[in-house]
Structures are given as structure tokens and as C-alpha cells.
Amino acid sequence: MPRMPADDADALARPASCTELFVAFSALALQGFGGVLAVAQRVLCDERRWLTRSEFLESLALAQVLPGPNVCNLSLMVGDRYFGTRGAFAALAGMMTVPLLIVLAAVMLYAEFATHPLIAGALRGMGAVAAGLIIGT
């Protein structure tokens, strides 16, 4: 079966439910923890085909002007487009939930093991490396 061009509006798919939006944006958030915008176009335009490339660029331009993280603004717009307010919150929750759980797990691990000499030494070393990178930049 030949692949449709990404700019063909007739070839656009539609998410089946808010759950699909949540799962798609959760997977997107995990692909680029802390910087997912690089893969968002590939996922939303090429893989899922929820947006054409021109729609993606228009939405991204608006997302960059609005306050807050660009990809969170973009997720709100995509969710709202298909399911209104429910979809917007489902997409945003997908972007935020799994990274939040990862950070909370890291905090719990840190609280448990921060006083262990090996862990404390490793963290001091990482702090020195981070300071060197900042100075180098």
C-alpha cells in the first residue's frame, strides 16, 4: 500500500479516544525526557498522522508565543482540536504524568540512599562535572 504524503489533509487520521491521546503523548514524553519537540513532528505528522506538516508548524508557532513549555502548549492544542477540553487535559496529562512519576521515583531513591558513601561520592562527582560544563559553556 503506498504511503500518503504528510501534507495531504484527506489522509489525516483521528485519535479514537482521549485515552489514545494520553497514551500517545505519554510515549512522546518518554522519547525525549526534557526535550521532546524534536520528535513531536515525526510522531504527530508521520506516524499518527493527526496533523499535516503545515498544521504542525502553525500550531508550533502559536505554542512558542504562548507562555509555558512549547510541547505542552502543542499537546493542549492537539487534544482540544479532537476532543475539546477533555482532550486537551488528556494530552497534557500524557505529557506530564510519566515524567513526573520518574522524577518522584528519583527523589525517593535519593532520599533513601543519599547518605550512602558511594552514592554521596558519585553525586559530588556529578556536581563537579556539571559545574565544569556550565563554566565551559
Short mmCIF file of the N, C-alpha and C atoms (twelve columns), coordinates in Angstrom:
data_MODEL
# 
_entry.id   MODEL 
# 
loop_
_atom_site.group_PDB 
_atom_site.id 
_atom_site.type_symbol 
_atom_site.label_atom_id 
_atom_site.label_alt_id 
_atom_site.label_comp_id 
_atom_site.label_asym_id 
_atom_site.label_seq_id 
_atom_site.Cartn_x 
_atom_site.Cartn_y 
_atom_site.Cartn_z 
_atom_site.pdbx_PDB_model_num 
ATOM 1   N N  . MET A 1   0.842   -1.174 0.000  1 
ATOM 2   C CA . MET A 1   0.000   0.000  0.000  1 
ATOM 3   C C  . MET A 1   0.889   1.240  0.000  1 
ATOM 4   N N  . PRO A 2   0.724   2.155  -0.943 1 
ATOM 5   C CA . PRO A 2   1.574   3.342  -0.989 1 
ATOM 6   C C  . PRO A 2   1.288   4.275  0.174  1 
ATOM 7   N N  . ARG A 3   2.321   4.924  0.642  1 
ATOM 8   C CA . ARG A 3   2.193   5.837  1.776  1 
ATOM 9   C C  . ARG A 3   1.717   7.207  1.297  1 
ATOM 10  N N  . MET A 4   0.762   7.778  2.004  1 
ATOM 11  C CA . MET A 4   0.215   9.080  1.652  1 
ATOM 12  C C  . MET A 4   1.186   10.173 2.094  1 
ATOM 13  N N  . PRO A 5   1.271   11.263 1.356  1 
ATOM 14  C CA . PRO A 5   2.108   12.375 1.802  1 
ATOM 15  C C  . PRO A 5   1.557   12.989 3.085  1 
ATOM 16  N N  . ALA A 6   2.454   13.520 3.912  1 
ATOM 17  C CA . ALA A 6   2.053   14.059 5.214  1 
ATOM 18  C C  . ALA A 6   1.227   15.335 5.081  1 
ATOM 19  N N  . ASP A 7   1.315   16.045 3.948  1 
ATOM 20  C CA . ASP A 7   0.554   17.275 3.780  1 
ATOM 21  C C  . ASP A 7   -0.835  17.046 3.190  1 
ATOM 22  N N  . ASP A 8   -1.188  15.816 2.893  1 
ATOM 23  C CA . ASP A 8   -2.489  15.527 2.311  1 
ATOM 24  C C  . ASP A 8   -3.534  15.495 3.420  1 
ATOM 25  N N  . ALA A 9   -4.404  16.491 3.457  1 
ATOM 26  C CA . ALA A 9   -5.399  16.599 4.531  1 
ATOM 27  C C  . ALA A 9   -6.386  15.441 4.505  1 
ATOM 28  N N  . ASP A 10  -6.628  14.842 3.336  1 
ATOM 29  C CA . ASP A 10  -7.554  13.715 3.255  1 
ATOM 30  C C  . ASP A 10  -6.993  12.479 3.943  1 
ATOM 31  N N  . ALA A 11  -5.674  12.392 4.098  1 
ATOM 32  C CA . ALA A 11  -5.046  11.224 4.686  1 
ATOM 33  C C  . ALA A 11  -4.943  11.310 6.205  1 
ATOM 34  N N  . LEU A 12  -5.448  12.401 6.794  1 
ATOM 35  C CA . LEU A 12  -5.334  12.568 8.235  1 
ATOM 36  C C  . LEU A 12  -6.158  11.527 8.980  1 
ATOM 37  N N  . ALA A 13  -5.572  11.034 10.053 1 
ATOM 38  C CA . ALA A 13  -6.265  10.115 10.947 1 
ATOM 39  C C  . ALA A 13  -6.826  10.941 12.109 1 
ATOM 40  N N  . ARG A 14  -7.530  10.266 12.982 1 
ATOM 41  C CA . ARG A 14  -8.121  10.923 14.148 1 
ATOM 42  C C  . ARG A 14  -7.920  9.997  15.333 1 
ATOM 43  N N  . PRO A 15  -7.503  10.527 16.481 1 
ATOM 44  C CA . PRO A 15  -7.401  9.668  17.658 1 
ATOM 45  C C  . PRO A 15  -8.772  9.103  18.021 1 
ATOM 46  N N  . ALA A 16  -8.800  7.843  18.404 1 
ATOM 47  C CA . ALA A 16  -10.070 7.185  18.700 1 
ATOM 48  C C  . ALA A 16  -10.691 7.666  20.004 1 
ATOM 49  N N  . SER A 17  -9.852  8.065  20.959 1 
ATOM 50  C CA . SER A 17  -10.376 8.449  22.273 1 
ATOM 51  C C  . SER A 17  -9.373  9.332  22.999 1 
ATOM 52  N N  . CYS A 18  -9.801  9.867  24.126 1 
ATOM 53  C CA . CYS A 18  -8.893  10.624 24.982 1 
ATOM 54  C C  . CYS A 18  -7.793  9.729  25.534 1 
ATOM 55  N N  . THR A 19  -8.119  8.459  25.730 1 
ATOM 56  C CA . THR A 19  -7.118  7.504  26.200 1 
ATOM 57  C C  . THR A 19  -6.004  7.358  25.178 1 
ATOM 58  N N  . GLU A 20  -6.344  7.309  23.898 1 
ATOM 59  C CA . GLU A 20  -5.319  7.218  22.865 1 
ATOM 60  C C  . GLU A 20  -4.443  8.473  22.861 1 
ATOM 61  N N  . LEU A 21  -5.048  9.631  23.065 1 
ATOM 62  C CA . LEU A 21  -4.265  10.868 23.186 1 
ATOM 63  C C  . LEU A 21  -3.305  10.780 24.367 1 
ATOM 64  N N  . PHE A 22  -3.817  10.335 25.517 1 
ATOM 65  C CA . PHE A 22  -2.983  10.210 26.709 1 
ATOM 66  C C  . PHE A 22  -1.804  9.276  26.459 1 
ATOM 67  N N  . VAL A 23  -2.060  8.116  25.888 1 
ATOM 68  C CA . VAL A 23  -1.002  7.126  25.638 1 
ATOM 69  C C  . VAL A 23  0.010   7.664  24.621 1 
ATOM 70  N N  . ALA A 24  -0.476  8.297  23.566 1 
ATOM 71  C CA . ALA A 24  0.427   8.826  22.533 1 
ATOM 72  C C  . ALA A 24  1.339   9.912  23.100 1 
ATOM 73  N N  . PHE A 25  0.785   10.811 23.885 1 
ATOM 74  C CA . PHE A 25  1.612   11.875 24.443 1 
ATOM 75  C C  . PHE A 25  2.493   11.377 25.578 1 
ATOM 76  N N  . SER A 26  2.088   10.325 26.280 1 
ATOM 77  C CA . SER A 26  2.970   9.707  27.274 1 
ATOM 78  C C  . SER A 26  4.186   9.092  26.590 1 
ATOM 79  N N  . ALA A 27  3.948   8.386  25.492 1 
ATOM 80  C CA . ALA A 27  5.052   7.795  24.741 1 
ATOM 81  C C  . ALA A 27  5.949   8.882  24.167 1 
ATOM 82  N N  . LEU A 28  5.362   9.960  23.710 1 
ATOM 83  C CA . LEU A 28  6.133   11.072 23.179 1 
ATOM 84  C C  . LEU A 28  7.007   11.685 24.272 1 
ATOM 85  N N  . ALA A 29  6.457   11.862 25.458 1 
ATOM 86  C CA . ALA A 29  7.216   12.433 26.571 1 
ATOM 87  C C  . ALA A 29  8.385   11.546 26.961 1 
ATOM 88  N N  . LEU A 30  8.216   10.235 26.876 1 
ATOM 89  C CA . LEU A 30  9.291   9.320  27.239 1 
ATOM 90  C C  . LEU A 30  10.392  9.268  26.184 1 
ATOM 91  N N  . GLN A 31  10.083  9.613  24.964 1 
ATOM 92  C CA . GLN A 31  11.090  9.585  23.908 1 
ATOM 93  C C  . GLN A 31  12.097  10.712 24.047 1 
ATOM 94  N N  . GLY A 32  11.708  11.784 24.666 1 
ATOM 95  C CA . GLY A 32  12.605  12.917 24.769 1 
ATOM 96  C C  . GLY A 32  12.479  13.610 26.098 1 
ATOM 97  N N  . PHE A 33  12.640  12.894 27.174 1 
ATOM 98  C CA . PHE A 33  12.506  13.430 28.526 1 
ATOM 99  C C  . PHE A 33  13.273  14.747 28.641 1 
ATOM 100 N N  . GLY A 34  12.535  15.832 28.776 1 
ATOM 101 C CA . GLY A 34  13.156  17.138 28.896 1 
ATOM 102 C C  . GLY A 34  13.299  17.884 27.583 1 
ATOM 103 N N  . GLY A 35  13.023  17.274 26.467 1 
ATOM 104 C CA . GLY A 35  13.156  17.946 25.175 1 
ATOM 105 C C  . GLY A 35  12.547  17.121 24.065 1 
ATOM 106 N N  . VAL A 36  11.265  17.074 23.995 1 
ATOM 107 C CA . VAL A 36  10.560  16.164 23.087 1 
ATOM 108 C C  . VAL A 36  10.168  16.821 21.770 1 
ATOM 109 N N  . LEU A 37  10.352  18.115 21.651 1 
ATOM 110 C CA . LEU A 37  9.903   18.812 20.450 1 
ATOM 111 C C  . LEU A 37  10.569  18.279 19.189 1 
ATOM 112 N N  . ALA A 38  11.768  17.761 19.330 1 
ATOM 113 C CA . ALA A 38  12.497  17.247 18.161 1 
ATOM 114 C C  . ALA A 38  11.789  16.065 17.505 1 
ATOM 115 N N  . VAL A 39  11.100  15.256 18.275 1 
ATOM 116 C CA . VAL A 39  10.420  14.086 17.705 1 
ATOM 117 C C  . VAL A 39  8.912   14.284 17.560 1 
ATOM 118 N N  . ALA A 40  8.405   15.394 18.061 1 
ATOM 119 C CA . ALA A 40  6.955   15.617 18.030 1 
ATOM 120 C C  . ALA A 40  6.414   15.660 16.606 1 
ATOM 121 N N  . GLN A 41  7.133   16.315 15.696 1 
ATOM 122 C CA . GLN A 41  6.647   16.401 14.323 1 
ATOM 123 C C  . GLN A 41  6.598   15.019 13.680 1 
ATOM 124 N N  . ARG A 42  7.626   14.216 13.886 1 
ATOM 125 C CA . ARG A 42  7.640   12.870 13.306 1 
ATOM 126 C C  . ARG A 42  6.473   12.045 13.824 1 
ATOM 127 N N  . VAL A 43  6.230   12.116 15.117 1 
ATOM 128 C CA . VAL A 43  5.154   11.317 15.712 1 
ATOM 129 C C  . VAL A 43  3.782   11.824 15.292 1 
ATOM 130 N N  . LEU A 44  3.549   13.124 15.418 1 
ATOM 131 C CA . LEU A 44  2.215   13.675 15.160 1 
ATOM 132 C C  . LEU A 44  1.867   13.743 13.678 1 
ATOM 133 N N  . CYS A 45  2.866   13.976 12.821 1 
ATOM 134 C CA . CYS A 45  2.587   14.128 11.382 1 
ATOM 135 C C  . CYS A 45  2.789   12.834 10.606 1 
ATOM 136 N N  . ASP A 46  3.892   12.136 10.855 1 
ATOM 137 C CA . ASP A 46  4.237   10.966 10.042 1 
ATOM 138 C C  . ASP A 46  3.671   9.654  10.590 1 
ATOM 139 N N  . GLU A 47  3.844   9.431  11.890 1 
ATOM 140 C CA . GLU A 47  3.399   8.157  12.464 1 
ATOM 141 C C  . GLU A 47  1.892   8.143  12.738 1 
ATOM 142 N N  . ARG A 48  1.424   9.113  13.511 1 
ATOM 143 C CA . ARG A 48  -0.002  9.152  13.898 1 
ATOM 144 C C  . ARG A 48  -0.873  9.796  12.828 1 
ATOM 145 N N  . ARG A 49  -0.290  10.699 12.046 1 
ATOM 146 C CA . ARG A 49  -0.999  11.455 11.001 1 
ATOM 147 C C  . ARG A 49  -2.202  12.214 11.555 1 
ATOM 148 N N  . TRP A 50  -2.025  12.830 12.716 1 
ATOM 149 C CA . TRP A 50  -3.081  13.638 13.305 1 
ATOM 150 C C  . TRP A 50  -3.035  15.070 12.787 1 
ATOM 151 N N  . LEU A 51  -1.866  15.494 12.287 1 
ATOM 152 C CA . LEU A 51  -1.691  16.838 11.765 1 
ATOM 153 C C  . LEU A 51  -0.913  16.767 10.456 1 
ATOM 154 N N  . THR A 52  -1.182  17.722 9.569  1 
ATOM 155 C CA . THR A 52  -0.310  17.870 8.404  1 
ATOM 156 C C  . THR A 52  0.921   18.644 8.865  1 
ATOM 157 N N  . ARG A 53  1.951   18.659 8.041  1 
ATOM 158 C CA . ARG A 53  3.158   19.403 8.409  1 
ATOM 159 C C  . ARG A 53  2.862   20.896 8.557  1 
ATOM 160 N N  . SER A 54  2.049   21.429 7.681  1 
ATOM 161 C CA . SER A 54  1.734   22.861 7.780  1 
ATOM 162 C C  . SER A 54  0.903   23.155 9.035  1 
ATOM 163 N N  . GLU A 55  -0.024  22.282 9.398  1 
ATOM 164 C CA . GLU A 55  -0.795  22.464 10.636 1 
ATOM 165 C C  . GLU A 55  0.121   22.371 11.855 1 
ATOM 166 N N  . PHE A 56  1.084   21.444 11.797 1 
ATOM 167 C CA . PHE A 56  2.033   21.308 12.900 1 
ATOM 168 C C  . PHE A 56  2.838   22.594 13.067 1 
ATOM 169 N N  . LEU A 57  3.343   23.132 11.962 1 
ATOM 170 C CA . LEU A 57  4.152   24.351 12.033 1 
ATOM 171 C C  . LEU A 57  3.340   25.548 12.515 1 
ATOM 172 N N  . GLU A 58  2.095   25.648 12.079 1 
ATOM 173 C CA . GLU A 58  1.227   26.738 12.552 1 
ATOM 174 C C  . GLU A 58  0.965   26.608 14.048 1 
ATOM 175 N N  . SER A 59  0.682   25.379 14.494 1 
ATOM 176 C CA . SER A 59  0.427   25.148 15.924 1 
ATOM 177 C C  . SER A 59  1.687   25.403 16.739 1 
ATOM 178 N N  . LEU A 60  2.828   24.978 16.229 1 
ATOM 179 C CA . LEU A 60  4.089   25.192 16.934 1 
ATOM 180 C C  . LEU A 60  4.403   26.684 17.045 1 
ATOM 181 N N  . ALA A 61  4.134   27.444 15.982 1 
ATOM 182 C CA . ALA A 61  4.369   28.889 16.029 1 
ATOM 183 C C  . ALA A 61  3.522   29.528 17.120 1 
ATOM 184 N N  . LEU A 62  2.279   29.122 17.232 1 
ATOM 185 C CA . LEU A 62  1.412   29.647 18.289 1 
ATOM 186 C C  . LEU A 62  1.887   29.173 19.662 1 
ATOM 187 N N  . ALA A 63  2.301   27.918 19.755 1 
ATOM 188 C CA . ALA A 63  2.774   27.367 21.029 1 
ATOM 189 C C  . ALA A 63  4.015   28.100 21.532 1 
ATOM 190 N N  . GLN A 64  4.844   28.580 20.616 1 
ATOM 191 C CA . GLN A 64  6.053   29.298 21.018 1 
ATOM 192 C C  . GLN A 64  5.736   30.694 21.552 1 
ATOM 193 N N  . VAL A 65  4.643   31.267 21.109 1 
ATOM 194 C CA . VAL A 65  4.269   32.601 21.558 1 
ATOM 195 C C  . VAL A 65  3.590   32.549 22.927 1 
ATOM 196 N N  . LEU A 66  2.846   31.485 23.188 1 
ATOM 197 C CA . LEU A 66  2.125   31.361 24.452 1 
ATOM 198 C C  . LEU A 66  3.090   31.066 25.596 1 
ATOM 199 N N  . PRO A 67  2.742   31.465 26.818 1 
ATOM 200 C CA . PRO A 67  3.615   31.157 27.952 1 
ATOM 201 C C  . PRO A 67  3.597   29.658 28.265 1 
ATOM 202 N N  . GLY A 68  4.726   29.160 28.730 1 
ATOM 203 C CA . GLY A 68  4.825   27.753 29.098 1 
ATOM 204 C C  . GLY A 68  5.654   26.971 28.094 1 
ATOM 205 N N  . PRO A 69  5.903   25.707 28.410 1 
ATOM 206 C CA . PRO A 69  6.688   24.858 27.514 1 
ATOM 207 C C  . PRO A 69  5.979   24.660 26.173 1 
ATOM 208 N N  . ASN A 70  6.720   24.784 25.090 1 
ATOM 209 C CA . ASN A 70  6.146   24.695 23.744 1 
ATOM 210 C C  . ASN A 70  5.387   23.401 23.520 1 
ATOM 211 N N  . VAL A 71  5.983   22.272 23.911 1 
ATOM 212 C CA . VAL A 71  5.354   20.993 23.615 1 
ATOM 213 C C  . VAL A 71  4.109   20.770 24.468 1 
ATOM 214 N N  . CYS A 72  4.057   21.345 25.654 1 
ATOM 215 C CA . CYS A 72  2.837   21.260 26.467 1 
ATOM 216 C C  . CYS A 72  1.727   22.077 25.822 1 
ATOM 217 N N  . ASN A 73  2.072   23.262 25.334 1 
ATOM 218 C CA . ASN A 73  1.089   24.076 24.617 1 
ATOM 219 C C  . ASN A 73  0.593   23.342 23.374 1 
ATOM 220 N N  . LEU A 74  1.513   22.699 22.665 1 
ATOM 221 C CA . LEU A 74  1.155   21.943 21.466 1 
ATOM 222 C C  . LEU A 74  0.229   20.781 21.810 1 
ATOM 223 N N  . SER A 75  0.516   20.083 22.906 1 
ATOM 224 C CA . SER A 75  -0.339  18.962 23.304 1 
ATOM 225 C C  . SER A 75  -1.740  19.450 23.652 1 
ATOM 226 N N  . LEU A 76  -1.831  20.595 24.313 1 
ATOM 227 C CA . LEU A 76  -3.141  21.173 24.615 1 
ATOM 228 C C  . LEU A 76  -3.923  21.472 23.342 1 
ATOM 229 N N  . MET A 77  -3.241  22.026 22.345 1 
ATOM 230 C CA . MET A 77  -3.914  22.376 21.088 1 
ATOM 231 C C  . MET A 77  -4.380  21.142 20.327 1 
ATOM 232 N N  . VAL A 78  -3.544  20.104 20.293 1 
ATOM 233 C CA . VAL A 78  -3.927  18.877 19.577 1 
ATOM 234 C C  . VAL A 78  -5.087  18.200 20.291 1 
ATOM 235 N N  . GLY A 79  -5.014  18.100 21.613 1 
ATOM 236 C CA . GLY A 79  -6.105  17.487 22.365 1 
ATOM 237 C C  . GLY A 79  -7.406  18.242 22.217 1 
ATOM 238 N N  . ASP A 80  -7.318  19.574 22.276 1 
ATOM 239 C CA . ASP A 80  -8.514  20.405 22.125 1 
ATOM 240 C C  . ASP A 80  -9.111  20.271 20.726 1 
ATOM 241 N N  . ARG A 81  -8.273  20.118 19.747 1 
ATOM 242 C CA . ARG A 81  -8.747  20.008 18.362 1 
ATOM 243 C C  . ARG A 81  -9.676  18.817 18.169 1 
ATOM 244 N N  . TYR A 82  -9.360  17.704 18.826 1 
ATOM 245 C CA . TYR A 82  -10.132 16.485 18.601 1 
ATOM 246 C C  . TYR A 82  -11.203 16.208 19.650 1 
ATOM 247 N N  . PHE A 83  -10.981 16.595 20.914 1 
ATOM 248 C CA . PHE A 83  -11.934 16.245 21.971 1 
ATOM 249 C C  . PHE A 83  -12.243 17.405 22.910 1 
ATOM 250 N N  . GLY A 84  -11.944 18.615 22.495 1 
ATOM 251 C CA . GLY A 84  -12.254 19.770 23.326 1 
ATOM 252 C C  . GLY A 84  -11.428 19.795 24.603 1 
ATOM 253 N N  . THR A 85  -12.033 20.304 25.658 1 
ATOM 254 C CA . THR A 85  -11.321 20.457 26.928 1 
ATOM 255 C C  . THR A 85  -10.855 19.118 27.487 1 
ATOM 256 N N  . ARG A 86  -11.693 18.088 27.376 1 
ATOM 257 C CA . ARG A 86  -11.288 16.750 27.859 1 
ATOM 258 C C  . ARG A 86  -10.041 16.274 27.143 1 
ATOM 259 N N  . GLY A 87  -9.990  16.451 25.838 1 
ATOM 260 C CA . GLY A 87  -8.830  16.034 25.054 1 
ATOM 261 C C  . GLY A 87  -7.589  16.838 25.391 1 
ATOM 262 N N  . ALA A 88  -7.780  18.138 25.624 1 
ATOM 263 C CA . ALA A 88  -6.646  18.989 25.980 1 
ATOM 264 C C  . ALA A 88  -6.023  18.518 27.292 1 
ATOM 265 N N  . PHE A 89  -6.870  18.238 28.284 1 
ATOM 266 C CA . PHE A 89  -6.340  17.773 29.565 1 
ATOM 267 C C  . PHE A 89  -5.757  16.365 29.462 1 
ATOM 268 N N  . ALA A 90  -6.338  15.510 28.635 1 
ATOM 269 C CA . ALA A 90  -5.801  14.157 28.461 1 
ATOM 270 C C  . ALA A 90  -4.422  14.214 27.818 1 
ATOM 271 N N  . ALA A 91  -4.256  15.042 26.790 1 
ATOM 272 C CA . ALA A 91  -2.965  15.153 26.113 1 
ATOM 273 C C  . ALA A 91  -1.915  15.765 27.042 1 
ATOM 274 N N  . LEU A 92  -2.295  16.811 27.772 1 
ATOM 275 C CA . LEU A 92  -1.359  17.434 28.706 1 
ATOM 276 C C  . LEU A 92  -0.991  16.470 29.831 1 
ATOM 277 N N  . ALA A 93  -1.969  15.727 30.331 1 
ATOM 278 C CA . ALA A 93  -1.676  14.736 31.377 1 
ATOM 279 C C  . ALA A 93  -0.724  13.671 30.854 1 
ATOM 280 N N  . GLY A 94  -0.880  13.287 29.596 1 
ATOM 281 C CA . GLY A 94  0.045   12.338 28.996 1 
ATOM 282 C C  . GLY A 94  1.460   12.880 28.945 1 
ATOM 283 N N  . MET A 95  1.600   14.158 28.651 1 
ATOM 284 C CA . MET A 95  2.933   14.777 28.593 1 
ATOM 285 C C  . MET A 95  3.572   14.891 29.972 1 
ATOM 286 N N  . MET A 96  2.768   15.043 31.016 1 
ATOM 287 C CA . MET A 96  3.304   15.368 32.330 1 
ATOM 288 C C  . MET A 96  3.379   14.197 33.308 1 
ATOM 289 N N  . THR A 97  2.493   13.217 33.199 1 
ATOM 290 C CA . THR A 97  2.365   12.193 34.231 1 
ATOM 291 C C  . THR A 97  3.590   11.298 34.356 1 
ATOM 292 N N  . VAL A 98  4.016   10.682 33.266 1 
ATOM 293 C CA . VAL A 98  5.133   9.728  33.350 1 
ATOM 294 C C  . VAL A 98  6.436   10.429 33.750 1 
ATOM 295 N N  . PRO A 99  6.785   11.588 33.156 1 
ATOM 296 C CA . PRO A 99  7.991   12.276 33.651 1 
ATOM 297 C C  . PRO A 99  7.890   12.662 35.124 1 
ATOM 298 N N  . LEU A 100 6.698   13.059 35.575 1 
ATOM 299 C CA . LEU A 100 6.515   13.378 36.989 1 
ATOM 300 C C  . LEU A 100 6.775   12.157 37.862 1 
ATOM 301 N N  . LEU A 101 6.257   11.004 37.452 1 
ATOM 302 C CA . LEU A 101 6.477   9.775  38.219 1 
ATOM 303 C C  . LEU A 101 7.956   9.386  38.245 1 
ATOM 304 N N  . ILE A 102 8.660   9.601  37.142 1 
ATOM 305 C CA . ILE A 102 10.095  9.303  37.093 1 
ATOM 306 C C  . ILE A 102 10.860  10.204 38.056 1 
ATOM 307 N N  . VAL A 103 10.529  11.483 38.061 1 
ATOM 308 C CA . VAL A 103 11.204  12.420 38.964 1 
ATOM 309 C C  . VAL A 103 10.883  12.084 40.417 1 
ATOM 310 N N  . LEU A 104 9.634   11.749 40.712 1 
ATOM 311 C CA . LEU A 104 9.277   11.374 42.090 1 
ATOM 312 C C  . LEU A 104 10.016  10.108 42.524 1 
ATOM 313 N N  . ALA A 105 10.146  9.145  41.629 1 
ATOM 314 C CA . ALA A 105 10.905  7.928  41.954 1 
ATOM 315 C C  . ALA A 105 12.369  8.264  42.218 1 
ATOM 316 N N  . ALA A 106 12.946  9.161  41.422 1 
ATOM 317 C CA . ALA A 106 14.341  9.567  41.631 1 
ATOM 318 C C  . ALA A 106 14.507  10.271 42.974 1 
ATOM 319 N N  . VAL A 107 13.536  11.098 43.348 1 
ATOM 320 C CA . VAL A 107 13.595  11.796 44.634 1 
ATOM 321 C C  . VAL A 107 13.507  10.794 45.779 1 
ATOM 322 N N  . MET A 108 12.630  9.805  45.646 1 
ATOM 323 C CA . MET A 108 12.503  8.793  46.707 1 
ATOM 324 C C  . MET A 108 13.796  7.975  46.826 1 
ATOM 325 N N  . LEU A 109 14.389  7.624  45.690 1 
ATOM 326 C CA . LEU A 109 15.664  6.897  45.726 1 
ATOM 327 C C  . LEU A 109 16.756  7.756  46.359 1 
ATOM 328 N N  . TYR A 110 16.788  9.026  46.016 1 
ATOM 329 C CA . TYR A 110 17.777  9.929  46.588 1 
ATOM 330 C C  . TYR A 110 17.593  10.041 48.098 1 
ATOM 331 N N  . ALA A 111 16.365  10.205 48.539 1 
ATOM 332 C CA . ALA A 111 16.098  10.327 49.980 1 
ATOM 333 C C  . ALA A 111 16.535  9.076  50.724 1 
ATOM 334 N N  . GLU A 112 16.404  7.934  50.077 1 
ATOM 335 C CA . GLU A 112 16.759  6.666  50.718 1 
ATOM 336 C C  . GLU A 112 18.271  6.438  50.747 1 
ATOM 337 N N  . PHE A 113 18.962  6.795  49.672 1 
ATOM 338 C CA . PHE A 113 20.367  6.415  49.529 1 
ATOM 339 C C  . PHE A 113 21.353  7.575  49.533 1 
ATOM 340 N N  . ALA A 114 20.921  8.792  49.788 1 
ATOM 341 C CA . ALA A 114 21.806  9.960  49.711 1 
ATOM 342 C C  . ALA A 114 22.954  9.900  50.706 1 
ATOM 343 N N  . THR A 115 22.745  9.246  51.834 1 
ATOM 344 C CA . THR A 115 23.792  9.208  52.856 1 
ATOM 345 C C  . THR A 115 24.772  8.057  52.651 1 
ATOM 346 N N  . HIS A 116 24.501  7.174  51.715 1 
ATOM 347 C CA . HIS A 116 25.431  6.080  51.435 1 
ATOM 348 C C  . HIS A 116 26.711  6.679  50.856 1 
ATOM 349 N N  . PRO A 117 27.892  6.291  51.374 1 
ATOM 350 C CA . PRO A 117 29.147  6.927  50.936 1 
ATOM 351 C C  . PRO A 117 29.400  6.840  49.421 1 
ATOM 352 N N  . LEU A 118 29.092  5.727  48.816 1 
ATOM 353 C CA . LEU A 118 29.325  5.575  47.378 1 
ATOM 354 C C  . LEU A 118 28.416  6.513  46.572 1 
ATOM 355 N N  . ILE A 119 27.158  6.588  46.959 1 
ATOM 356 C CA . ILE A 119 26.211  7.465  46.273 1 
ATOM 357 C C  . ILE A 119 26.586  8.930  46.497 1 
ATOM 358 N N  . ALA A 120 26.937  9.288  47.734 1 
ATOM 359 C CA . ALA A 120 27.324  10.674 48.038 1 
ATOM 360 C C  . ALA A 120 28.541  11.078 47.219 1 
ATOM 361 N N  . GLY A 121 29.522  10.195 47.095 1 
ATOM 362 C CA . GLY A 121 30.706  10.499 46.285 1 
ATOM 363 C C  . GLY A 121 30.373  10.660 44.813 1 
ATOM 364 N N  . ALA A 122 29.495  9.789  44.313 1 
ATOM 365 C CA . ALA A 122 29.091  9.889  42.910 1 
ATOM 366 C C  . ALA A 122 28.367  11.203 42.647 1 
ATOM 367 N N  . LEU A 123 27.515  11.622 43.577 1 
ATOM 368 C CA . LEU A 123 26.789  12.885 43.400 1 
ATOM 369 C C  . LEU A 123 27.730  14.085 43.467 1 
ATOM 370 N N  . ARG A 124 28.742  14.030 44.341 1 
ATOM 371 C CA . ARG A 124 29.733  15.116 44.373 1 
ATOM 372 C C  . ARG A 124 30.484  15.184 43.050 1 
ATOM 373 N N  . GLY A 125 30.827  14.026 42.492 1 
ATOM 374 C CA . GLY A 125 31.500  13.999 41.195 1 
ATOM 375 C C  . GLY A 125 30.627  14.554 40.082 1 
ATOM 376 N N  . MET A 126 29.336  14.191 40.095 1 
ATOM 377 C CA . MET A 126 28.410  14.730 39.083 1 
ATOM 378 C C  . MET A 126 28.264  16.238 39.229 1 
ATOM 379 N N  . GLY A 127 28.278  16.736 40.467 1 
ATOM 380 C CA . GLY A 127 28.206  18.181 40.701 1 
ATOM 381 C C  . GLY A 127 29.420  18.894 40.124 1 
ATOM 382 N N  . ALA A 128 30.602  18.283 40.290 1 
ATOM 383 C CA . ALA A 128 31.808  18.880 39.732 1 
ATOM 384 C C  . ALA A 128 31.760  18.893 38.207 1 
ATOM 385 N N  . VAL A 129 31.288  17.816 37.614 1 
ATOM 386 C CA . VAL A 129 31.170  17.744 36.160 1 
ATOM 387 C C  . VAL A 129 30.175  18.784 35.657 1 
ATOM 388 N N  . ALA A 130 29.030  18.915 36.335 1 
ATOM 389 C CA . ALA A 130 28.023  19.895 35.932 1 
ATOM 390 C C  . ALA A 130 28.577  21.309 36.018 1 
ATOM 391 N N  . ALA A 131 29.333  21.595 37.078 1 
ATOM 392 C CA . ALA A 131 29.944  22.924 37.218 1 
ATOM 393 C C  . ALA A 131 30.940  23.163 36.085 1 
ATOM 394 N N  . GLY A 132 31.722  22.151 35.744 1 
ATOM 395 C CA . GLY A 132 32.673  22.283 34.633 1 
ATOM 396 C C  . GLY A 132 31.969  22.535 33.317 1 
ATOM 397 N N  . LEU A 133 30.860  21.847 33.080 1 
ATOM 398 C CA . LEU A 133 30.106  22.058 31.841 1 
ATOM 399 C C  . LEU A 133 29.524  23.459 31.756 1 
ATOM 400 N N  . ILE A 134 29.033  23.952 32.882 1 
ATOM 401 C CA . ILE A 134 28.470  25.304 32.903 1 
ATOM 402 C C  . ILE A 134 29.570  26.343 32.646 1 
ATOM 403 N N  . ILE A 135 30.712  26.164 33.292 1 
ATOM 404 C CA . ILE A 135 31.825  27.090 33.087 1 
ATOM 405 C C  . ILE A 135 32.324  27.016 31.647 1 
ATOM 406 N N  . GLY A 136 32.409  25.794 31.111 1 
ATOM 407 C CA . GLY A 136 32.835  25.600 29.727 1 
ATOM 408 C C  . GLY A 136 31.898  26.220 28.711 1 
ATOM 409 N N  . THR A 137 30.643  26.254 29.060 1 
ATOM 410 C CA . THR A 137 29.652  26.821 28.141 1 
ATOM 411 C C  . THR A 137 29.741  28.322 28.152 1 
# 
